[in-house]
Amino acid sequence: MARAEELRALIAYHNDRYHRLDDPEISDGEFDDLVRELRSIETDHPDLVVPGSPTSTVGAASSALFAPVAHRVPMMSLDNAFSREELQAWADRLAKQIAANTAFVCELKIDGLAISLTYRGGRFVQAATRGDGRTGEDVTPNVATIADIPERLRSTVDPPPELIEVRGEVYMPVSAFNDLNRRQAEAGERLFVNPRNSAAGSLRQKDSSVTASRSLSFWAYQVGELEVARSSTSAGGQDNRSNGLGPTHSSTLEWLGKAGFPVNPERELVHGLDEVLDFCRQAEDGRHDLNYEIDGVVVKVDDLALQRQLGSTSRAPRWAIAYKFPPEERTTELRDISVSIGRTGKATPFAMLSPVFVGGSTVSLATLHNEDQVRAKDVRPGDTVVVRKAGDVIPEVVGPVLAVGAGDRRRRRRAAWKFPTECPSCGAPLVRLPGESDTFCTNLDCPGQRVQRIAHFASRSAMDIEGLGEQRVQLFADLGLLNDVADLYTFTAGTLDGLEGFGPLSIANLLGAIDDSRSRPLHRVLIGLGIRHLGQVGSIALARSKGDIDAIISADEESLAVVDGVGPVIAASVVRWLASAVNRSVVERLRSAGVNLTEPSGAVSTTDAKRPQTLAGKSVVVTGTLEGWTREEAEEAILARGGKSPGSVSKKTFALVVGESPGAAKVTKAEQLGVPVLEGTAFGRLLESGELPGPD
Ligand code: IVH
């Protein structure tokens, strides 16, 4: 009983912060956890259910800022399913009343805020928030600024209903959110935490010109009240076969589209639960390819008569359910902020977090990018912060959750964090040049930088020395065995023997991997040397056009700058790097250690002849092993023809080439997005012609 009471109080508090104050203190995931816990207590102990429990109510009461609007048809919430099993359980409950192949509409669950729009005689007259489901807030002037929302219904639906209440979600597109935060950062203002919060904050403004400046959008997904000539009812309350909207939810959505409302195209009419599950899976896979955030899928019974028959609880309809994706945002404690030194000396602040499971993995470190970002996010050690990990993106601290005005919840924050003035690795001064956002350690001998440089040399994109990661490099550097990349090639079994963690097998493996790296093509060595501005594309271009290291050493700046893919900035940087006696001695020691410093010409690379740019501007993704090609060779062959070869499939992908043991996720995604999938054997022809094979 005590825990149920505590949970009710907590949920009410967080509901209010989210719905009325637009300033949540916990992530949606944590909130859902609280509700789930309360619901399970109430299920086990029905005697503990009290009227008005948050498990049976909607949203939060309105704020006094706006005039109240009564919803004559209540604006309900949705029950959630957090797993396929819970979705199945919902379907099983319905199964007693519906046929096995019942039609469902699957829609995306847009992460914005619910809005009710009233049209009289086809004209927009009022907009209201959901509030507690019975009374919302009048936000008409603000909503009137949203370009997506029609002022009048289109004449395609003439005569318009006397009154129609269209419901849907106001949201902020991700691109608009990023632009807004860029402007906030430039103005030295606090950043918004996510698109949902900034949409809610932008809509609930006293001054509608603020809303107008915020690029909000809208998707319509439901009809509330509906009055056609001489009859007043709700869409869910009477047979609306005669009102032009049709007898199903899908026909209603079609009508809304015809009337001029944006209706999300990513919806599907499906039959039976298997198809529902397929839709959910696809939606989850593709969630980051959209320019708006979604947090799940809403599944609705299509037949409106059946919806009426199934009815609602006090809080949510029985004929619909929200399948929620696993959360990508969580709150956790920011233990401290530290600075790491990269191979170029760049000092990057990062957050040390109480470990938190988010976006599919446990996160305890997250980048904070640079000094300005720490300031804009205003995160301080000791704060509770929102951590976000979306898809393959590296984890990020979004911002603090501040309990402004929350009475005894307000905690004294620690002082704002200050960027250190000295390198944490070598103690040299850290310098930030005027007009630049990054801060650097200026000491070339800095051990921190050295470790990063060597780890970069050994990394997959460079010399690909398996088993030599940052930790081992650090260990060898600490032991004085490794001062620069050339030292690697002096390693023998004797060097490693007796070191903790090195048995005979791991010694043999590491020495073998180092030895293998001797035969990498020159461009990999160039990448590995970490010459400023010289990345993969420039390294390949330089290696191909000059053929070997001596030709690069003896070339002057002009002749390097004219190489396609190089240019004056890289050329100057290469010349400067090679002018250093220390660097030149590294190159000579690599040479004497037997490291290859030439670029082989052959199937993939030629030294001079320029390849026809058959794939110019096209992006080709390779998955699995292609016969006769290593992964690197295949990627280089695409680059050499003007194409790109990113690691993941998107709508923009020209083709996915599938070899032996491909990544299943890539293939599924390509199929979903309609990206052509080619067999590995077609790769050669694709390179040659830049065209997809015909339908033979
Ligand atoms: S239908 C009675 N459809 O989710 C059913 N809601 O958790 C009313 N939402 O308040 C809602 N996308 O703000 C529906 N395609 C969609 C939706 C959607 C987002 C929101 C809406 C609702 C909340 C419930």
PDB file of C-alpha atoms and ligand atoms in Angstrom, residues 76-78 107-110 113-114 130 169 221-222 298 300 317 319, ligand 1:
ATOM      1  CA  MET A  76      -8.173   9.294 -24.329  1.00  0.00           C
ATOM      2  CA  SER A  77      -4.771   7.869 -23.771  1.00  0.00           C
ATOM      3  CA  LEU A  78      -3.526   4.510 -25.046  1.00  0.00           C
ATOM      4  CA  GLU A 107       0.402   3.684 -37.592  1.00  0.00           C
ATOM      5  CA  LEU A 108       3.564   5.236 -36.281  1.00  0.00           C
ATOM      6  CA  LYS A 109       3.349   6.642 -32.788  1.00  0.00           C
ATOM      7  CA  ILE A 110       4.532  10.192 -33.283  1.00  0.00           C
ATOM      8  CA  LEU A 113       1.704  16.316 -28.354  1.00  0.00           C
ATOM      9  CA  ALA A 114      -1.932  15.572 -28.988  1.00  0.00           C
ATOM     10  CA  ARG A 130      -5.441  17.239 -24.448  1.00  0.00           C
ATOM     11  CA  GLU A 169      -0.043  15.130 -33.154  1.00  0.00           C
ATOM     12  CA  TYR A 221      -4.872  10.490 -36.967  1.00  0.00           C
ATOM     13  CA  GLN A 222      -8.394  10.592 -35.545  1.00  0.00           C
ATOM     14  CA  VAL A 298      -0.227   2.444 -32.629  1.00  0.00           C
ATOM     15  CA  LYS A 300      -6.103   0.210 -34.120  1.00  0.00           C
ATOM     16  CA  PRO A 317      -9.872   2.439 -25.723  1.00  0.00           C
ATOM     17  CA  TRP A 319      -9.671  -1.301 -29.610  1.00  0.00           C
TER      18      TRP A 319
HETATM   19  S1  IVH B   1      -4.600   7.568 -31.417  1.00  0.00           S
HETATM   20  C1  IVH B   1      -7.846   6.970 -28.386  1.00  0.00           C
HETATM   21  N1  IVH B   1      -2.573   7.558 -33.080  1.00  0.00           N
HETATM   22  O1  IVH B   1      -0.051   8.836 -28.258  1.00  0.00           O
HETATM   23  C2  IVH B   1      -6.666   6.971 -29.234  1.00  0.00           C
HETATM   24  N2  IVH B   1      -2.267   8.500 -30.931  1.00  0.00           N
HETATM   25  O2  IVH B   1      -0.110   7.480 -25.694  1.00  0.00           O
HETATM   26  C3  IVH B   1      -6.100   8.298 -29.354  1.00  0.00           C
HETATM   27  N3  IVH B   1      -0.023   9.433 -30.562  1.00  0.00           N
HETATM   28  O3  IVH B   1      -2.444  10.908 -26.758  1.00  0.00           O
HETATM   29  C4  IVH B   1      -4.777   8.374 -29.884  1.00  0.00           C
HETATM   30  N4  IVH B   1       0.776   8.968 -32.555  1.00  0.00           N
HETATM   31  O4  IVH B   1      -0.730  11.988 -28.352  1.00  0.00           O
HETATM   32  C5  IVH B   1      -3.008   7.885 -31.855  1.00  0.00           C
HETATM   33  N5  IVH B   1      -0.879   7.526 -34.668  1.00  0.00           N
HETATM   34  C6  IVH B   1      -1.317   7.858 -33.460  1.00  0.00           C
HETATM   35  C7  IVH B   1      -0.507   8.519 -32.518  1.00  0.00           C
HETATM   36  C8  IVH B   1      -1.008   8.813 -31.250  1.00  0.00           C
HETATM   37  C9  IVH B   1       1.028   9.525 -31.382  1.00  0.00           C
HETATM   38  C10 IVH B   1      -0.058   9.918 -29.171  1.00  0.00           C
HETATM   39  C11 IVH B   1      -1.245  10.759 -28.805  1.00  0.00           C
HETATM   40  C12 IVH B   1      -1.900  10.039 -27.677  1.00  0.00           C
HETATM   41  C13 IVH B   1      -0.744   9.269 -27.121  1.00  0.00           C
HETATM   42  C14 IVH B   1      -1.189   8.105 -26.287  1.00  0.00           C
END
